[in-house]
Short mmCIF file of C-alpha atoms in Angstrom, two decimals:
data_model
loop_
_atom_site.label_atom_id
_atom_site.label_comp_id
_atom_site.label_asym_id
_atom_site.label_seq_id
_atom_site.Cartn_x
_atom_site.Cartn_y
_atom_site.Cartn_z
CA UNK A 235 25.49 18.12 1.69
CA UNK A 236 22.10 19.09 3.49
CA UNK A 237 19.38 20.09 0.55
CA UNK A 238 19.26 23.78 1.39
CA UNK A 239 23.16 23.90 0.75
CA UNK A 240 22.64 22.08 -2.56
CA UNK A 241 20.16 24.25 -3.83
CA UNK A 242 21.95 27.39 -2.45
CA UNK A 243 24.93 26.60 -4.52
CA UNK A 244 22.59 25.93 -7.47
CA UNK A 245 20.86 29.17 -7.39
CA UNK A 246 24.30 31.11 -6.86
CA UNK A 247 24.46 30.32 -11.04
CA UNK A 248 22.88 32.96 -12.62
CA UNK A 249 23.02 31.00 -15.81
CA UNK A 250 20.61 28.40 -15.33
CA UNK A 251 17.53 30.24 -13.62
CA UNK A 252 15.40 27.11 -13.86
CA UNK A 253 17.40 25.40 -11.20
CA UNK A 254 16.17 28.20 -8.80
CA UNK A 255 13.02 26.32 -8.70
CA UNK A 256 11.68 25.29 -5.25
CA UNK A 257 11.69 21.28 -4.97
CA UNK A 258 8.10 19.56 -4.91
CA UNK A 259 7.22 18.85 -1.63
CA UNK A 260 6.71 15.40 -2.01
CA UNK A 261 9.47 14.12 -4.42
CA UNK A 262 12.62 16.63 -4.21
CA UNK A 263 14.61 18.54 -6.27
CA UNK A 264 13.23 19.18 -9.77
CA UNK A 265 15.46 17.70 -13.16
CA UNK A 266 16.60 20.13 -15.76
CA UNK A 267 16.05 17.48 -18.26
CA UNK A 268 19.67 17.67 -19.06
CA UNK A 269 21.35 14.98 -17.69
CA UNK A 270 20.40 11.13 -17.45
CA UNK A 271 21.20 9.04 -14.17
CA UNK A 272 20.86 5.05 -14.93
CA UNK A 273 22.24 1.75 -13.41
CA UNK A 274 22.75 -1.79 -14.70
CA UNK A 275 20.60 -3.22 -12.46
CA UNK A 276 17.43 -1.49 -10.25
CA UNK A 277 17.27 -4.60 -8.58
CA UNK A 278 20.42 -5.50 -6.21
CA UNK A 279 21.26 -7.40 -2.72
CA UNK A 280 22.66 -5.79 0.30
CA UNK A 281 25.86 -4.93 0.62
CA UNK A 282 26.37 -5.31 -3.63
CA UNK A 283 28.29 -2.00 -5.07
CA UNK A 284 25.83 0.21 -7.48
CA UNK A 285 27.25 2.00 -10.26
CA UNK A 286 25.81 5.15 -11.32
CA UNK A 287 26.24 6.22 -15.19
CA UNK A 288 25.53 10.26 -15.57
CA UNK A 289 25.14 11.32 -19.23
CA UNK A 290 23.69 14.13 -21.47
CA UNK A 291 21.20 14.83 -24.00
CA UNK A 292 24.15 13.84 -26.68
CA UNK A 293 24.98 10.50 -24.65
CA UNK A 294 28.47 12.04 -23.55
CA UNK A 295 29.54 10.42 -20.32
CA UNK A 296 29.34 13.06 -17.49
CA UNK A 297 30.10 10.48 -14.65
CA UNK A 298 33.43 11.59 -13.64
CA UNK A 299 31.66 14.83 -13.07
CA UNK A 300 28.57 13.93 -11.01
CA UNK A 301 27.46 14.02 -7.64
CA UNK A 302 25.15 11.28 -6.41
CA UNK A 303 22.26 12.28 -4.42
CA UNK A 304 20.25 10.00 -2.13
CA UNK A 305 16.74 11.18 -1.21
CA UNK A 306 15.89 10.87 2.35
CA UNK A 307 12.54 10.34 3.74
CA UNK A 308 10.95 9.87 6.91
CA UNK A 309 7.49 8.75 7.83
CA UNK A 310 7.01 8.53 3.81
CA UNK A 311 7.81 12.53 3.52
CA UNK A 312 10.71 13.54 1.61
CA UNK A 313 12.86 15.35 4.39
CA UNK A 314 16.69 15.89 3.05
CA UNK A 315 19.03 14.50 1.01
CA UNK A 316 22.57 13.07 1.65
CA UNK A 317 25.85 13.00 -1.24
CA UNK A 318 26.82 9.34 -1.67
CA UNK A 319 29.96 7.72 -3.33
CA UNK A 320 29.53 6.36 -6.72
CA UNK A 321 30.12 3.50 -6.91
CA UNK A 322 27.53 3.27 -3.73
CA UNK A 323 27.59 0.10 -1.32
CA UNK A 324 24.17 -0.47 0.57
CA UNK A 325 24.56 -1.68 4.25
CA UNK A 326 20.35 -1.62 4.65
CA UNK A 327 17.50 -3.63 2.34
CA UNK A 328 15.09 -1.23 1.10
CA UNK A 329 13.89 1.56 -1.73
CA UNK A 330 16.62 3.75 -2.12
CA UNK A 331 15.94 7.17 -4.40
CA UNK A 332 19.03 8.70 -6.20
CA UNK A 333 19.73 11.73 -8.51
CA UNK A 334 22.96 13.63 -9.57
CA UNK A 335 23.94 16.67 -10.15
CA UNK A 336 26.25 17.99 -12.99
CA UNK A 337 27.00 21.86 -12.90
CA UNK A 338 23.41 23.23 -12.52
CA UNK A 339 21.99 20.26 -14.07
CA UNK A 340 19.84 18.00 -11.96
CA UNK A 341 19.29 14.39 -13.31
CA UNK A 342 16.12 12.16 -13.52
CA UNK A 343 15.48 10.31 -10.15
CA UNK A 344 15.73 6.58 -10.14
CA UNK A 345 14.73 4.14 -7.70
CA UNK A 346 16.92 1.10 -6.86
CA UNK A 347 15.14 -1.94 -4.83
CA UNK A 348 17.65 -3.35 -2.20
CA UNK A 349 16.52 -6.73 -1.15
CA UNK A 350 18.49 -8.94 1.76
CA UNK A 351 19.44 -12.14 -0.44
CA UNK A 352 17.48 -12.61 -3.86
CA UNK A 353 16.18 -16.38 -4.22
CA UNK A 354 17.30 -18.10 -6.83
CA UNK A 355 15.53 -19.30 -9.76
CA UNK A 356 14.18 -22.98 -10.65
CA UNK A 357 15.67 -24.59 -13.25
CA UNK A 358 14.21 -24.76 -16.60
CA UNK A 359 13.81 -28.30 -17.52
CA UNK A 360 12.67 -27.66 -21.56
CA UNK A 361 15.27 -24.89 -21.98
CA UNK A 362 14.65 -25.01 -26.10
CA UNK A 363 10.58 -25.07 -25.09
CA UNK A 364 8.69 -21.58 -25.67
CA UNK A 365 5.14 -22.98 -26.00
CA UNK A 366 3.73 -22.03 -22.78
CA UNK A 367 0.20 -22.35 -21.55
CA UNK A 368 -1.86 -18.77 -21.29
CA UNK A 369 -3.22 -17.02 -18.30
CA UNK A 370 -5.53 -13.87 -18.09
CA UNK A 371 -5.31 -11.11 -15.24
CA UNK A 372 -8.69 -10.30 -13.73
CA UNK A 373 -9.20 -7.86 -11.40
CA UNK A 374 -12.23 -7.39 -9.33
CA UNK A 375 -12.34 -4.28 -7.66
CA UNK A 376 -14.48 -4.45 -4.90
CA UNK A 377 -14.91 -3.77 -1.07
CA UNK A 378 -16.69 -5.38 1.95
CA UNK A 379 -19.58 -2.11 1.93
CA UNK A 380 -19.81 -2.90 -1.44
CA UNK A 381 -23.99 -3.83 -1.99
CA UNK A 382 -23.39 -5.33 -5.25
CA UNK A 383 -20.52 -6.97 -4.58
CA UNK A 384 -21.45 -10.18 -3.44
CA UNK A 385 -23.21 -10.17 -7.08
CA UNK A 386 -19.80 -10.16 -8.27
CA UNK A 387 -17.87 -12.62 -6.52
CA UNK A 388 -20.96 -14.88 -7.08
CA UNK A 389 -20.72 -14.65 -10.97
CA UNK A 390 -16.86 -15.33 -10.52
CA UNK A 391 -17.53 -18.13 -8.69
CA UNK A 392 -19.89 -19.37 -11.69
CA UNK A 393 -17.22 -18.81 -14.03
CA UNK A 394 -14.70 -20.64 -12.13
CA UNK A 395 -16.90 -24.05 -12.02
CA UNK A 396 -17.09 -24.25 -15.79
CA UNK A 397 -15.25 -26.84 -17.30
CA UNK A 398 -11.88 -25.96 -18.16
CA UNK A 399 -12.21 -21.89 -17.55
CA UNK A 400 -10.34 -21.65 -14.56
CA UNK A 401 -7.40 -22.87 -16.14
CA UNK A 402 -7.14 -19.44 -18.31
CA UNK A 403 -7.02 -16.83 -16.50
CA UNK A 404 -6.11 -15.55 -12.61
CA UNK A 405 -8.04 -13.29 -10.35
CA UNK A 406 -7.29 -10.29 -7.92
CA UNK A 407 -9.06 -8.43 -5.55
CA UNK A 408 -8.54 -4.71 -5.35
CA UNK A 409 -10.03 -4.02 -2.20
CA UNK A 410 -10.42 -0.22 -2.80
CA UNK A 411 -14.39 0.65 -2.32
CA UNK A 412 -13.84 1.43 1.72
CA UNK A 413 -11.02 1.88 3.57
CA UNK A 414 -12.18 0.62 6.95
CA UNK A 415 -12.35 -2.53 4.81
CA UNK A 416 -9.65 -5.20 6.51
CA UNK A 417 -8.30 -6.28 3.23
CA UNK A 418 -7.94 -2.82 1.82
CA UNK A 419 -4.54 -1.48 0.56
CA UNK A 420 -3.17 2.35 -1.02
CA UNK A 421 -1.80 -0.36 -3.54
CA UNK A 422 -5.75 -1.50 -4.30
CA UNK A 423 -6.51 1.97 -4.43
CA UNK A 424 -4.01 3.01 -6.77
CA UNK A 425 -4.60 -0.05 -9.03
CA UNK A 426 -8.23 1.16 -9.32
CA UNK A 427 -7.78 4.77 -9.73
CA UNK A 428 -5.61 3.32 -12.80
CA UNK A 429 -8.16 1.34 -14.07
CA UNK A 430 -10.74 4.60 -13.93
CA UNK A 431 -13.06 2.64 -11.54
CA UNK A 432 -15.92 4.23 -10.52
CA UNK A 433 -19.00 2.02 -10.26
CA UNK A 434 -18.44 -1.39 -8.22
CA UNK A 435 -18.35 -3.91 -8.76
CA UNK A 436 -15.95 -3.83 -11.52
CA UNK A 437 -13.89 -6.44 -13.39
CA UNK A 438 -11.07 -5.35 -15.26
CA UNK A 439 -9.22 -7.67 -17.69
CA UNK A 440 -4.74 -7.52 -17.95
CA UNK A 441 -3.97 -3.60 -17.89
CA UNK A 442 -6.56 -2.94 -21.22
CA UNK A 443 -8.42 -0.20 -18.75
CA UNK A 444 -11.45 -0.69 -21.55
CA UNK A 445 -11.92 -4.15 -21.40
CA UNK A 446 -14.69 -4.48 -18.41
CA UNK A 447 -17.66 -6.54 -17.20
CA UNK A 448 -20.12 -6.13 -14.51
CA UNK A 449 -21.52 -8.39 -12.31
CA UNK A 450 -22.59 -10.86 -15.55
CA UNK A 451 -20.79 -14.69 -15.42
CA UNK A 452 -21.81 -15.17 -19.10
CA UNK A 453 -20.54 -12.07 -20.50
CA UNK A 454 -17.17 -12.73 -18.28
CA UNK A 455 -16.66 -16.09 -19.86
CA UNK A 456 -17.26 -14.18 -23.21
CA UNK A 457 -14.45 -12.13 -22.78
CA UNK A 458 -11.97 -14.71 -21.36
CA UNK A 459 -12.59 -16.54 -24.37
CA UNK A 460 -12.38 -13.88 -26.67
CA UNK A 461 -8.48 -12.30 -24.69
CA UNK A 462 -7.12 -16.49 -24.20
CA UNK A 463 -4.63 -17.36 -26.39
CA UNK A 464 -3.73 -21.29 -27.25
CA UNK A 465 -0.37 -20.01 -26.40
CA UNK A 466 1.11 -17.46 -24.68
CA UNK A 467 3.50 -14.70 -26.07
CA UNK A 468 6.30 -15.43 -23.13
CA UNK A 469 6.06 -17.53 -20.00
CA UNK A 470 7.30 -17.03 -16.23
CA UNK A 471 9.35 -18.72 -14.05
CA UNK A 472 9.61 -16.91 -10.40
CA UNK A 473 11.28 -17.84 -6.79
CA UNK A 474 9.73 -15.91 -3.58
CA UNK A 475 11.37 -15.85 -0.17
CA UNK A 476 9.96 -13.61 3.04
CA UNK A 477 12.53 -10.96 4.42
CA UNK A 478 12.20 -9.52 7.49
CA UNK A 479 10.13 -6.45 6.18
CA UNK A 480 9.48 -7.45 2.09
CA UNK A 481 8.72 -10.83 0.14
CA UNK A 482 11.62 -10.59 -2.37
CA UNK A 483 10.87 -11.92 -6.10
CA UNK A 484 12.93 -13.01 -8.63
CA UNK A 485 11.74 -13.14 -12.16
CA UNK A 486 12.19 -14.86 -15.53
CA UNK A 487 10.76 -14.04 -18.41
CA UNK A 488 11.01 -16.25 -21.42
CA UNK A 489 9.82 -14.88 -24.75
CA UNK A 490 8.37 -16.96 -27.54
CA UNK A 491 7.55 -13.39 -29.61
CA UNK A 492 10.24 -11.34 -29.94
CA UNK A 493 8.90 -7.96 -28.68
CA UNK A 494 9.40 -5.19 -25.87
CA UNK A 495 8.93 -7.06 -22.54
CA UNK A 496 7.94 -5.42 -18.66
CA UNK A 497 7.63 -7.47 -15.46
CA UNK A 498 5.58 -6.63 -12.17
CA UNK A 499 4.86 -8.61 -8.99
CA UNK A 500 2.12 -7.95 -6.67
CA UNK A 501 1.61 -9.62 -3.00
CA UNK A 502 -1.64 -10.81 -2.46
CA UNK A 503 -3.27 -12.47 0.87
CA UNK A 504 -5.83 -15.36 1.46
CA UNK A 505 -7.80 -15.84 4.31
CA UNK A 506 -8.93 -12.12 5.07
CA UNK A 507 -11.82 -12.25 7.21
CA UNK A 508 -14.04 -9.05 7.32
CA UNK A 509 -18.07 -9.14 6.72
CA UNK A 510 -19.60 -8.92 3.34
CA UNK A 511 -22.52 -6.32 2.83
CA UNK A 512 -25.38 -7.83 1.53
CA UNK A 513 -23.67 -11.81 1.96
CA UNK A 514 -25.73 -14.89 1.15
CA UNK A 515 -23.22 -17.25 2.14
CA UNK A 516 -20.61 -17.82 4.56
CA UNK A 517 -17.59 -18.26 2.14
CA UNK A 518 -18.27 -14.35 1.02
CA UNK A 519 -17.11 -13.46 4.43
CA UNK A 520 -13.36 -14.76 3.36
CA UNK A 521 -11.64 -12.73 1.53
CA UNK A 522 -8.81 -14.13 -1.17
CA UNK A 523 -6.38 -13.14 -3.27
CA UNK A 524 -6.64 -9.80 -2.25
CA UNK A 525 -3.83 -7.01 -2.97
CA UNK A 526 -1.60 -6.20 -0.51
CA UNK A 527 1.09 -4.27 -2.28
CA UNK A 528 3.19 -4.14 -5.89
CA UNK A 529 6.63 -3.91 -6.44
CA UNK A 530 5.82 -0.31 -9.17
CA UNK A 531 2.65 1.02 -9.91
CA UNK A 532 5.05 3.55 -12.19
CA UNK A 533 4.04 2.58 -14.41
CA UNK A 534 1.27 -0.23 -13.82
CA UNK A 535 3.16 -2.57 -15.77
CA UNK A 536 6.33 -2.48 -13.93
CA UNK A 537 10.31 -3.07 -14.57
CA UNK A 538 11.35 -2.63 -18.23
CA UNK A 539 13.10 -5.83 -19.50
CA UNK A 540 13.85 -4.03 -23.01
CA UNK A 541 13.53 -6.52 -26.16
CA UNK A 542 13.28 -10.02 -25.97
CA UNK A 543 14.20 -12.41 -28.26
CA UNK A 544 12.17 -15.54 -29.36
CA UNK A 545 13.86 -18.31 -27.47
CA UNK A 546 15.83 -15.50 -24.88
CA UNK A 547 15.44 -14.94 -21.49
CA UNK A 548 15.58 -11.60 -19.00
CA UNK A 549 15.42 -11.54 -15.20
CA UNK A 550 14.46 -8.63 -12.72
CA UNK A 551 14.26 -8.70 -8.95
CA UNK A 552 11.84 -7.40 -7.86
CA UNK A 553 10.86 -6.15 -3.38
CA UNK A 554 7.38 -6.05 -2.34
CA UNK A 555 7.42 -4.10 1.35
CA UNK A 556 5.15 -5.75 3.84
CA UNK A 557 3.38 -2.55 5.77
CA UNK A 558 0.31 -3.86 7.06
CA UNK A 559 0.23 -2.59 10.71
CA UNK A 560 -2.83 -2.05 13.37
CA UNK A 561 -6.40 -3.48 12.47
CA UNK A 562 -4.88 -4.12 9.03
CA UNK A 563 -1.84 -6.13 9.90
CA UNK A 564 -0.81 -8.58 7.36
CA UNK A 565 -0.85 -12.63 7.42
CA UNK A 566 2.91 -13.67 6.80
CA UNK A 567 1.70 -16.84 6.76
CA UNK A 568 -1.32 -16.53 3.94
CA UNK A 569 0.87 -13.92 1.45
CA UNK A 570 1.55 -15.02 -2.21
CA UNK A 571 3.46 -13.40 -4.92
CA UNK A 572 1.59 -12.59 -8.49
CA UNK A 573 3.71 -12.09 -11.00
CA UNK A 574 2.71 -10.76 -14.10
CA UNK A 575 4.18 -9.87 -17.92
CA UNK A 576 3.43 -7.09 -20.39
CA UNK A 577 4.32 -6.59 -23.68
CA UNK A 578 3.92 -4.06 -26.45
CA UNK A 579 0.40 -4.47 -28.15
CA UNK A 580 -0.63 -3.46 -31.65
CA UNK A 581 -1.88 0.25 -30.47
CA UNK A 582 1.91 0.61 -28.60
CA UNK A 583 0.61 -0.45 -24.79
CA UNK A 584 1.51 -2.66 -22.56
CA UNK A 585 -0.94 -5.68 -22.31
CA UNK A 586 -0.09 -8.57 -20.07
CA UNK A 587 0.73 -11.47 -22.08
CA UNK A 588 0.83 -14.05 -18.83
CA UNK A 589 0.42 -14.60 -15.38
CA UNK A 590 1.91 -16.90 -12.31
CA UNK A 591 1.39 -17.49 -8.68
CA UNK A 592 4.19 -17.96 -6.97
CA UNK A 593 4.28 -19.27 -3.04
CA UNK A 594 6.32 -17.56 -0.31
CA UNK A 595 9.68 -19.53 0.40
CA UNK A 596 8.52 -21.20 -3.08
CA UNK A 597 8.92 -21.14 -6.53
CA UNK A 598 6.98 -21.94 -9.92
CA UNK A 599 8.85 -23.39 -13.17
CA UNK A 600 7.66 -22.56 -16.54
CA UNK A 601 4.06 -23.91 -17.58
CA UNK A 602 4.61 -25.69 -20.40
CA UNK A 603 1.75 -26.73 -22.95
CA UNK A 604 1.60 -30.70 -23.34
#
C-alpha cells in the first residue's frame, strides 16, 4: 500500500482526527500512542523470520489485527512505505524501519538491524567468575583545525605513560570540530552535540555529560582515579567480523551487580592521516581511534538488555554500516569495534560501567581480575 493510500484510508475515519496529521518529513507517519509494535530480537541474520507483536495501552494482543509497515528510504530521505507479512523474512542485510497499523491507530516505529551472518561468541573459560577488571570511556572531542588541540592529545599522551593508568580506562576521538577534517564522522558530531561540546578541546568521561577536563594531564589522572573501580559492575565478551557494507558485533554482557543493563558498539579507525593545526610532532599528524560510526546514538547508550542478574548473562547483535566514501573513505583494514556497557546509576542514568576493544574478524574474552 503506497503511503498516500494509507493515510487516505486513515483520514476517511472521522473518529480519530489526530491520524489526519501530515507525516514528518524525515521519519513518517506519526503514532497515536495507542498501540505498541515490539520484536524478540532487534538484532537478526538474513533470511531469519521476524515476528511482530502489536498490543495496546491495556497489553491486549492486537496482532491478528495489524498491518506491518516497512519505511522506505532513499538517499537517507524517507520516500514511501511498503505492507509486509508478519511474520517478515529479510532477503537483504541492513536497517530495516517498521510500524503497524490497527484501525486508525499507528504504532511506535522500531528499528531491526539485519546483519549477513552474526559471529559467534568466545567461550567463557571462568563461567562462575564475575570479578572483572574496570575500564573508563574517554572521549576527546577534537578536530585537525583545532589550535588547542595538540594541547590535548599531548596531556593524553602524559597520562598514558604513567605507571599503570593506561590500564583503566580507553580513549576515543570524536572528530567533530571541522568537517573537512579526514577523520571526521555525523557519528562524531552527534556524539558531541550529546555531550554539549562547545569549547575544544574537550574530554568527556563514560556518558556523565558533566564529568569534563581540559587540556590538563594532572587533573585527567584525577578524575580517572576518582570514576576507576577495583572491579567492574559487568564485563564484556564481543566477536567482530567485516560484511560487505557493516562490521557486525556480537555482544555479551556478564553482570556481577544485578541492575538494568544497555550495550553499544562504536567503529573506530587507526592510522588517519590528516595535518594537525598547531603540531609539534610528527605522531600528531596520525590520527587513532577515531569514530567512524555507532550502532544507536538513540539513545547514546544503546540496545536495552533489561535486568541482569549477578552471575547472568544477555547478548545483542549489534551492525555498524561502513559509509565512508570520497576524500573520507574508510580503512577496512585499520577499523576496530568499541564496545561499551551502561547501567542504571544512583540519579536513574545510564553510566558506562566497562569498556572493550574488539578486532575486526576477532574477538575478546572476558577480562578477568587475577
Amino acid at each position: 500500500m503506497k503511503l498516500k493510500n494509507l493515510f487516505g484510508l486513515i483520514c476517511g475515519v472521522a473518529t480519530l482526527m489526530v491520524a489526519c496529521e501530515k507525516p514528518a518529513p524525515d521519519n513518517g507517519p506519526v503514532a497515536t500512542g495507542d498501540v505498541t509494535l515490539s520484536v524478540a530480537n532487534y538484532s537478526v541474520e538474513v533470511n531469519t523470520p521476524i515476528n511482530f507483536i502489536v498490543k495496546d495501552a491495556s497489553n491486549v494482543d492486537l496482532t491478528a489485527n495489524a498491518m506491518i509497515y516497512n519505511k522506505i528510504y532513499v538517499n537517507g530521505k524517507f520516500n514511501d512505505v511498503k505492507e509486509v507479512t508478519n511474520p517478515f523474512t529479510p532477503t537483504a542485510d541492513g536497517q530495516y524501519e517498521f510500524y503497524a497499523v490497527v484501525g486508525t491507530s499507528i504504532s511506535n516505529t522500531i528499528k531491526i538491524d539485519v546483519v549477513p551472518t552474526i559471529p559467534a561468541l568466545p567461550e567463557d573459560p571462568q563461567p562462575a567468575n564475575t570479578s572483572f577488571n574496570h575500564r573508563i570511556l574517554l572521549v576527546d572531542h577534537t578536530g585537525t583545525n583545532c589550535g588547542f588541540c595538540p594541547e590535548m592529545m599531548k596531556a593524553l599522551k602524559e597520562v598514558e605513560a604513567m605507571e599503570g593508568m593506561h590500564d583503566k580506562y580507553y580513549e576515543t576521538m570524536a572528530h567533530s570540530y571541522n568537517t573537512s577534517d579526514p577523520a571526521f564522522s555525523a557519528a562524531a558530531g552527534s556524539i558531541s552535540t550529546y555531550f554539549g561540546v562547545k569549547e575544544y578541546p574537550r574530554l568527556t568521561y563514560n556518558f556523565v555529560y558533566d564529568i569534563q577536563s581540559d587540556r590538563n594531564a594532572s587533573h585527567i589522572a584525577q578524575q580517572i582515579n576518582t570514576i576507576w573501580k577495583e572491579s567492574a559492575d559487568a564485563g564484556i565478551a564481543a566477536s567482530a567480523s567485516l560484511a560487505t557494507t557493516s562490521v557486525v558485533v556480537n555482544a555479551e554482557v556478564k553482570a556481577a551487580v544485578t541492575n538494568e543493563y544497555r550495550i553499544t558498539a562504536w567503529l573506530l579507525e587507526d592510522g588517519i592521516e590528516g595535518t594537525q593545526k598547531n603540531a609539534t610532532e610528527d605522531w600528531m599528524n596520525i590520527h587513532n581511534n577515531a569514530i567512524r560510526q555507532a550502532a544507536t546514538l538513540n539513545p547514546i547508550s544503546g540496545f536495552d538488555l533489561g535486568t541482569i542478574e549477578a552471575g547472568k548473562c544477555a547478548t545483542q547483535a549489534m551492525n555498524l554500516a561502513i559509509t565512508g566514501a570520497g576524500s573520507n573513505v574508510w580503512n577496512r583494514d585499520n577499523l576496530k569495534a568499541m564496545v561499551i556497557a551502561s547501567a542504571k546509576n544512583s540519579a536513574g542514568k545510564f553510566e558506562v560501567v566497562n569498556v572493550v576493544i574488539c578486532p575486526v574478524n576477532g574477538s575478546v574474552t572476558y577480562d578477568y581480575k587475577k
